[in-house]
XYZ file of C-alpha atoms in Angstrom:
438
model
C -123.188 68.783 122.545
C -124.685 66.757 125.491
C -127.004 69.242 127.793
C -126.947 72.206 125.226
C -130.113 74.234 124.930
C -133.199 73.512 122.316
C -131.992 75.714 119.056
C -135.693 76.916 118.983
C -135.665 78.336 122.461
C -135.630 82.254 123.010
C -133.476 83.330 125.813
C -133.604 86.417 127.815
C -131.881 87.352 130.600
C -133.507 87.532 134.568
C -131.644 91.038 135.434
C -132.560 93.868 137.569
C -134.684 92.275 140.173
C -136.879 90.296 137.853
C -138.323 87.420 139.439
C -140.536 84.411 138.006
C -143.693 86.152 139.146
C -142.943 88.762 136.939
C -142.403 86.736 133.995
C -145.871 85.098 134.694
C -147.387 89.068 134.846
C -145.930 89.140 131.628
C -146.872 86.189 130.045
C -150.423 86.929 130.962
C -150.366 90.432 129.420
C -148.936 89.104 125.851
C -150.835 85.764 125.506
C -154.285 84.974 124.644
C -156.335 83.321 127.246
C -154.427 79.720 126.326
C -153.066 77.847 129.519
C -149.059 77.969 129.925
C -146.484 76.500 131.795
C -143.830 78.643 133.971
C -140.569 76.662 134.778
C -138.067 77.512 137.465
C -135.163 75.450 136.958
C -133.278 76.809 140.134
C -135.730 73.963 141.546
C -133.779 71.540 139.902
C -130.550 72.425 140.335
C -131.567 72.474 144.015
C -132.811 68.919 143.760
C -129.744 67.924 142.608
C -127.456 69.310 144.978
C -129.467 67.946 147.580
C -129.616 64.172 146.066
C -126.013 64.267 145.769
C -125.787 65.139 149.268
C -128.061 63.031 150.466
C -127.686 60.233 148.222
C -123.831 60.164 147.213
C -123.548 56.641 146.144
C -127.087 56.091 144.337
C -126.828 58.117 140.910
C -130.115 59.481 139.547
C -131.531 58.500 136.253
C -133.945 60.424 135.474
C -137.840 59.248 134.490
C -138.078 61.250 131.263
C -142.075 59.528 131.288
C -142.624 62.248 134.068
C -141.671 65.728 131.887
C -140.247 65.320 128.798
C -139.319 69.130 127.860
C -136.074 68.990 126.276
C -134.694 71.478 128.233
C -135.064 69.907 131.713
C -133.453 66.531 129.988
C -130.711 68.838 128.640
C -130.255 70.473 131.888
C -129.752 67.365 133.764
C -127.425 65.770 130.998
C -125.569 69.010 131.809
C -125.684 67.883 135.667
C -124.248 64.556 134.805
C -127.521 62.308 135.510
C -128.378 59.599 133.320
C -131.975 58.840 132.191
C -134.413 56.048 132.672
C -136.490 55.587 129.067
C -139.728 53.328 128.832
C -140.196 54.067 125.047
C -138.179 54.064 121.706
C -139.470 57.961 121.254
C -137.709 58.846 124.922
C -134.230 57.302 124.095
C -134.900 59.690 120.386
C -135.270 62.235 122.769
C -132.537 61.552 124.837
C -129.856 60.903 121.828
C -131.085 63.926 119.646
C -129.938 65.957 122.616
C -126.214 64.434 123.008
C -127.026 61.863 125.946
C -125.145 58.766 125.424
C -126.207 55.582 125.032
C -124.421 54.217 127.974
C -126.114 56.748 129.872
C -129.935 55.443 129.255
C -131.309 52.259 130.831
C -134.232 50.982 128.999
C -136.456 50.767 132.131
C -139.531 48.314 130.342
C -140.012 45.141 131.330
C -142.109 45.038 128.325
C -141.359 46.124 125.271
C -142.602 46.144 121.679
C -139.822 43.980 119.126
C -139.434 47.171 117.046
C -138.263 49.471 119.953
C -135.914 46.280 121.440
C -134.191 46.565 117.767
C -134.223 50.347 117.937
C -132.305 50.211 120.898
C -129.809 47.828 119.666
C -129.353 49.759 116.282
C -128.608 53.012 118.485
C -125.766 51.175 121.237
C -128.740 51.102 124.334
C -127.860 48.051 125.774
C -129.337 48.009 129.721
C -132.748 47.196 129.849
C -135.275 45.900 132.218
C -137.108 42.549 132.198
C -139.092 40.328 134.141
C -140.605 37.504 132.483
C -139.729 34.675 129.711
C -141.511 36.075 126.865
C -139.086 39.259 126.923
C -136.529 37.399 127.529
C -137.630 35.591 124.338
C -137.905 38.340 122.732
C -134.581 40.452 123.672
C -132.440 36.871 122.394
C -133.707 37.411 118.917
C -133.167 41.079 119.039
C -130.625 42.557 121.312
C -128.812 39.256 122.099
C -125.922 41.672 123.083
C -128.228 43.537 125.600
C -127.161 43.750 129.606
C -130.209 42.541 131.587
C -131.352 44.165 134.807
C -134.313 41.836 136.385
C -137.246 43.626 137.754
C -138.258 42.167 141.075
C -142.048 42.850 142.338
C -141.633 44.323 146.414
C -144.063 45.418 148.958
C -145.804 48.252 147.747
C -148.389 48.564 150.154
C -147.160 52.213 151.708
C -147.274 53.494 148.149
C -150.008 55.751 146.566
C -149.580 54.328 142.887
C -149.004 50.211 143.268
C -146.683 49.710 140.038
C -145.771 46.283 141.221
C -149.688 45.175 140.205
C -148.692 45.403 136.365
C -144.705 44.661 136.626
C -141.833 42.262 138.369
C -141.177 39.147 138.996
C -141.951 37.748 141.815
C -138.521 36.192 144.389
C -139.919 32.093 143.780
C -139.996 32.929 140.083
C -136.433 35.217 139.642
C -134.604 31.406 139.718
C -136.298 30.635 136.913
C -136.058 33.467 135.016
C -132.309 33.591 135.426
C -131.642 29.718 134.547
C -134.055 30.642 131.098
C -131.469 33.628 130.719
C -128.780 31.721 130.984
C -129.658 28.425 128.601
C -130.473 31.534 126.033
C -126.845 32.548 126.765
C -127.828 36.090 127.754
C -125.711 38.403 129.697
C -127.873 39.848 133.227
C -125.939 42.189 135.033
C -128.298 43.588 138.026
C -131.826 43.547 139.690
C -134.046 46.833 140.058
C -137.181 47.426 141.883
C -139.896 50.072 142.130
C -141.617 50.440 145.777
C -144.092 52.247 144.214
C -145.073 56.095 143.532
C -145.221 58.324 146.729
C -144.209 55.568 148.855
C -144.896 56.477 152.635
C -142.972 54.094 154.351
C -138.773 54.539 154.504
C -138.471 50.784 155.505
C -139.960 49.746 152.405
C -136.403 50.137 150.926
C -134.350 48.334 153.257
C -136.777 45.192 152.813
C -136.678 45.666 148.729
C -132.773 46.300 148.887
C -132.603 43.098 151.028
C -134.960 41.066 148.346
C -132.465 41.993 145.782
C -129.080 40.618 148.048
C -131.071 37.616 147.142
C -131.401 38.034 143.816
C -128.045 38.870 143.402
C -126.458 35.769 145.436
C -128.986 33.842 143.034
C -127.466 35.206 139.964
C -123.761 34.703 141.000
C -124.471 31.251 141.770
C -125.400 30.661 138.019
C -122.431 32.249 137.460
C -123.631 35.742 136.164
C -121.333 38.937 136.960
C -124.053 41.175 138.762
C -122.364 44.759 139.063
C -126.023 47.199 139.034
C -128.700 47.600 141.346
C -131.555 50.038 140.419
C -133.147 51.206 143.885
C -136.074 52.629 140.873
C -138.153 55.803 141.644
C -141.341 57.303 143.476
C -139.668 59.933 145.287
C -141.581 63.318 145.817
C -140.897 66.118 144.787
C -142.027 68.251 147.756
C -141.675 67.177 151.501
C -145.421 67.181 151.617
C -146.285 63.122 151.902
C -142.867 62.034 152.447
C -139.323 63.452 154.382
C -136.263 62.574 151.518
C -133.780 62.964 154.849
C -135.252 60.240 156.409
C -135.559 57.682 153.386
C -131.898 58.462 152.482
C -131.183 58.252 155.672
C -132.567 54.588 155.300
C -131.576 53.812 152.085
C -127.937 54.552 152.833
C -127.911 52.275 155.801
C -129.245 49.340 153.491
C -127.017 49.986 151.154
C -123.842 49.944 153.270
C -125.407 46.480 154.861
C -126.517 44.855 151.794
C -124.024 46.676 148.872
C -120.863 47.503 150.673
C -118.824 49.955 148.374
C -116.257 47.473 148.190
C -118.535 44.921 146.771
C -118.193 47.138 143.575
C -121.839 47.191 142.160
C -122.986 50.352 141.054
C -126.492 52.055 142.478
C -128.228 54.301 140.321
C -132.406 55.268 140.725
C -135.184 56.393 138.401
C -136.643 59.490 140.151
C -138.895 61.659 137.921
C -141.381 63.881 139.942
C -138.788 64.490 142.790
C -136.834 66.750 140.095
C -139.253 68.510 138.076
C -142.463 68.972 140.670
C -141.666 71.833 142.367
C -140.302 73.449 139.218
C -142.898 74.241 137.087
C -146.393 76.250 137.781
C -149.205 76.041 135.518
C -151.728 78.810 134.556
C -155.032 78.488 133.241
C -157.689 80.651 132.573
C -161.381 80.975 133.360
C -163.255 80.571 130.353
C -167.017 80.413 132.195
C -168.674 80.482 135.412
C -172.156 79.831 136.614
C -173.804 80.356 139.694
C -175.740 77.645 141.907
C -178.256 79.133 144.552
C -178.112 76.147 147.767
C -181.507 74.957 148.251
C -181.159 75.649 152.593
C -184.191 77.159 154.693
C -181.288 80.026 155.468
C -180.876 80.783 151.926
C -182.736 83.875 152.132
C -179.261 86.351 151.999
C -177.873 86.073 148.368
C -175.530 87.906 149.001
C -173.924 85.373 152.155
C -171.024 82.991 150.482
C -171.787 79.986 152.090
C -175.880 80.432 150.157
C -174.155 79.575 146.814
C -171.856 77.478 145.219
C -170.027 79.100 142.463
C -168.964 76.872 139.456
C -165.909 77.695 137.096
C -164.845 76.142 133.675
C -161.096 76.712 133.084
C -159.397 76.046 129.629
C -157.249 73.042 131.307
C -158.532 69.813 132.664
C -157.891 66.370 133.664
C -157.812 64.620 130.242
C -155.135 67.595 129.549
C -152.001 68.485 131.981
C -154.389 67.762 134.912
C -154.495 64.465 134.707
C -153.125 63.791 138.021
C -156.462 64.445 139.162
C -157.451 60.926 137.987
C -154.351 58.896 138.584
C -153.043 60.529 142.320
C -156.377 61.664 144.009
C -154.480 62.211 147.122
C -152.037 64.779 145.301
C -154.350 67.694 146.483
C -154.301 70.588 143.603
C -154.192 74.372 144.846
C -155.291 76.869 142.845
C -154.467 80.434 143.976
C -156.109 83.403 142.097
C -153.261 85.824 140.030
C -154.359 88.836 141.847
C -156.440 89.031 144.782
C -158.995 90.999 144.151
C -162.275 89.826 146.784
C -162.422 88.916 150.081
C -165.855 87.100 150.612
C -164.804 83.326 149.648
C -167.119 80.662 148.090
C -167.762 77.267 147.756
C -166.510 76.384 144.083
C -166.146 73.973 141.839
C -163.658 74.168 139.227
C -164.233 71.879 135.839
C -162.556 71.346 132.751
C -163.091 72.449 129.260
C -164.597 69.280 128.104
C -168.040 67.838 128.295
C -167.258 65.078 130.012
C -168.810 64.820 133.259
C -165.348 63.598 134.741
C -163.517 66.482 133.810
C -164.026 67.887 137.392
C -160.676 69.335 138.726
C -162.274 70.528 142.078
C -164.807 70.917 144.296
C -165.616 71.837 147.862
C -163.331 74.381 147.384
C -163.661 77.781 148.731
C -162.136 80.490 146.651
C -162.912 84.447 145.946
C -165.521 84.776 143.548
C -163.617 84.713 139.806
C -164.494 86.513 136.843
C -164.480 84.968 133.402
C -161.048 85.945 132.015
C -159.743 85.890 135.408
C -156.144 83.572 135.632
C -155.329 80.885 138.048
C -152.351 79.359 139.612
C -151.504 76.323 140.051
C -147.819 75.286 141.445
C -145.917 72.049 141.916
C -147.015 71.268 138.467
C -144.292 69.740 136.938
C -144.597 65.646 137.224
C -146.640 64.139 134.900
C -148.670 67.085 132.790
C -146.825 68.189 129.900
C -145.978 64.492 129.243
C -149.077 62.999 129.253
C -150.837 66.357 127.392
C -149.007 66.536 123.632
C -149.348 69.702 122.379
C -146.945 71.792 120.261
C -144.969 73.525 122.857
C -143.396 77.506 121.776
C -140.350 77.826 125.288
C -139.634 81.019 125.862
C -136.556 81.087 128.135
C -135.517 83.440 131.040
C -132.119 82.930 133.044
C -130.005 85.158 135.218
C -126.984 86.423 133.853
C -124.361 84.002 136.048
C -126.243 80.889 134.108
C -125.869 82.764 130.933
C -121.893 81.946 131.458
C -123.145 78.597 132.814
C -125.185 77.247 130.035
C -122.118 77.140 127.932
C -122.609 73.768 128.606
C -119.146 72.662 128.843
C -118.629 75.180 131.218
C -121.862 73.756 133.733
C -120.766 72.673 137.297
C -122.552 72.198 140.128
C -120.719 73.472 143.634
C -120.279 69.670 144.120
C -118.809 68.402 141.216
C -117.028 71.051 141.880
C -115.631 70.411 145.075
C -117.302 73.011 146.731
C -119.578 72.332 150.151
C -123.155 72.865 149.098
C -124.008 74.449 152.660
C -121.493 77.486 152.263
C -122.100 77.852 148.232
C -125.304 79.479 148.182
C -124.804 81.587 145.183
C -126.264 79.557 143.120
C -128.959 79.151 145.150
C -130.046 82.806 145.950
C -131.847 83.706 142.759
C -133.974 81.886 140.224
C -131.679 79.811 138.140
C -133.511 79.967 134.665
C -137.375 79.904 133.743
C -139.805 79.598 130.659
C -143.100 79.338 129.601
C -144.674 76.842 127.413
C -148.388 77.058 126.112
């Protein structure tokens, strides 16, 4: 049944004042010193109330690249999102827990021949291309599929420049769309990605302008253009960017450029701005050494600032903390368990590996930690349990209204339900479900 748990998850109830926190306390106490992942999904069900406010004529598909734990894809196939795959194991993922085809764009401009016939053998027909060669390719092997035609836009506000490796570029979209249509394919709509973490709100209403163009260019070879994907890079926190302000902005160019009476349909790709905020990560110290600094004042040992303290934790950057090396400017936390020490030093926190790039910090003044001592590290959700594939054992913990709720059938948001989402607030008040993964 579409958005119905994982059969191997364990459930148990958040009653009597039992918070997330505690479950972490817990977790701590029963597990080994292995690194584990606590997920508050209240944080998603927030982010979709407030997208659906904010955005109520762009419907999210969400990045499953960015976290692919079954439960959060169940749990928003439960909302009523659809979901943006790049790979033939994602749309697996996607149909072995009851999302529909129709519901999944194939969001690769690039594909491999075997997961273009995949798609076709399993009824995925929207997919993502922007140059001849795929084209090529999707004729001999999903000659049924509906095109959407990636356009590269400015993505010079962005932290992450996807455009460098993907779109096509406006003087070459002609092209591409005569080569479509000789090959008698069917393309439907345009998408675009500004680019992840992009700072700049305007950046949409130019790159929702670019594709008016494209789409006037497609009508006038006589293709039916009905979708526009606005794509993703929306944060999850309000730290680098303000979502009011680039809905705010993307509503405006929408109304200008897609009129709700011109009938085409908006849907996005965010990933991170769901699952972010959700999910906190612990990790352990597994080592520590100390460094006397080499300063003519250096004659207190006992003074912080005469010593840098150096920590090895059991997670790293070629593990969930990979973000380290692909968004430098995503600036990573970490908050001891329990305070216990006042006097704070200059640290530097490394990975478990022996590479010499496995640094996760530095410059970072922390009490000093004792091996076996736990850290904290929130706003972990976008991007680590995806990219780290380990065997994950879910352990899940939900309040008893969401017990009700998770009959699946039975899941409604106050807005689908009619409801205004600033006087509902039940649903709001008290973690919404959580579980660990190690």
């Amino acid at each position: 049944m579409p958005g119905s748990l994982p059969v191997n998850q364990n459930i148990e109830i958040l009653e009597n004042g039992k918070t997330v926190r505690d479950v972490i306390d817990s977790k701590i106490k029963e597990l080994d010193s292995a690194p584990f992942f606590v997920a508050n999904l209240d944080c998603v069900l927030k982010a979709h109330l407030r997208w659906t406010k904010n955005l109520p004529r762009v419907k999210p598909f969400y990045a499953v690249k960015c976290n692919d734990t079954p439960t959060v894809v169940s749990m928003l196939s439960a909302l009523g999102t659809g979901f943006d795959c790049a790979s033939k194991g994602e749309i697996q993922l996607a149909l072995s827990l009851g999302v529909t085809p129709d519901k999944i764009i194939y969001a690769n401009p690039t594909k491999p021949s075997y997961h273009i016939k995949y798609a076709a053998s399993q009824g995925v027909d929207t997919m993502t291309f922007d140059n001849e060669e795929e084209l090529l390719k999707i004729s001999s092997f999903h000659a049924q599929a509906k095109l959407v035609l990636r356009i590269a836009v400015d993505h010079s506000k962005s932290l992450k420049k996807l455009n460098l490796k993907f779109g096509a570029t406006l003087s070459s979209a002609g092209k591409l769309l005569e080569r479509a249509a000789q090959l008698g394919l069917q393309v439907i709509g345009v998408s675009f990605h500004v680019g992840c973490l992009c700072t700049d709100s305007l950046t949409f209403k130019r790159a929702i302008a670019d594709s008016r163009h494209v789409f006037d260019m497609a009508k006038s070879l006589g293709f039916k253009m009905s979708l526009l994907d606005i794509g993703g890079g929306f944060s999850g926190t309000d730290c680098f960017v303000n979502f009011d302000e680039f809905s705010e902005v993307i509503n405006e160019s929408l109304d200008e450029f897609f009129p709700s009476e011109s009938g085409v349909r908006i849907i996005a790709e965010p990933g991170r701005y769901f699952v972010e905020s959700a999910f906190t990560l612990a990790v352990n110290v597994i080592a520590k050494r100390t460094v006397m600094n080499e300063t003519e004042d250096s004659d207190n040992t006992e003074s912080g600032p005469d010593r840098t303290m150096e920590y090895y934790i059991n997670d790293g950057v070629f593990g969930s903390l990979s973000s380290v090396l692909n968004f430098p400017e995503v600036k990573i936390e970490p908050y001891l368990h329990r305070v216990k020490r006042d006097l704070k030093y200059k640290s530097v926190i490394w990975g478990p590996t022996c590479d010499s790039l496995d640094k996760v910090l530095e410059n970072y003044w922390i009490p000093e930690l004792r091996v076996g001592d736990w850290l904290l590290m929130d706003n972990a959700g976008a991007y680590t349990l995806s990219i780290c594939k380990v065997p994950l054992n879910a352990n899940l913990i939900l309040t008893q209204l969401l017990e009700q709720m998770l009959k699946f059938d039975k899941l409604r948001t106050p807005l689908q339900d009619g409801m205004n989402p600033k006087t509902s607030h039940r649903s709001l008040t008290t973690p919404f479900l959580a579980f660990f993964i190690k």
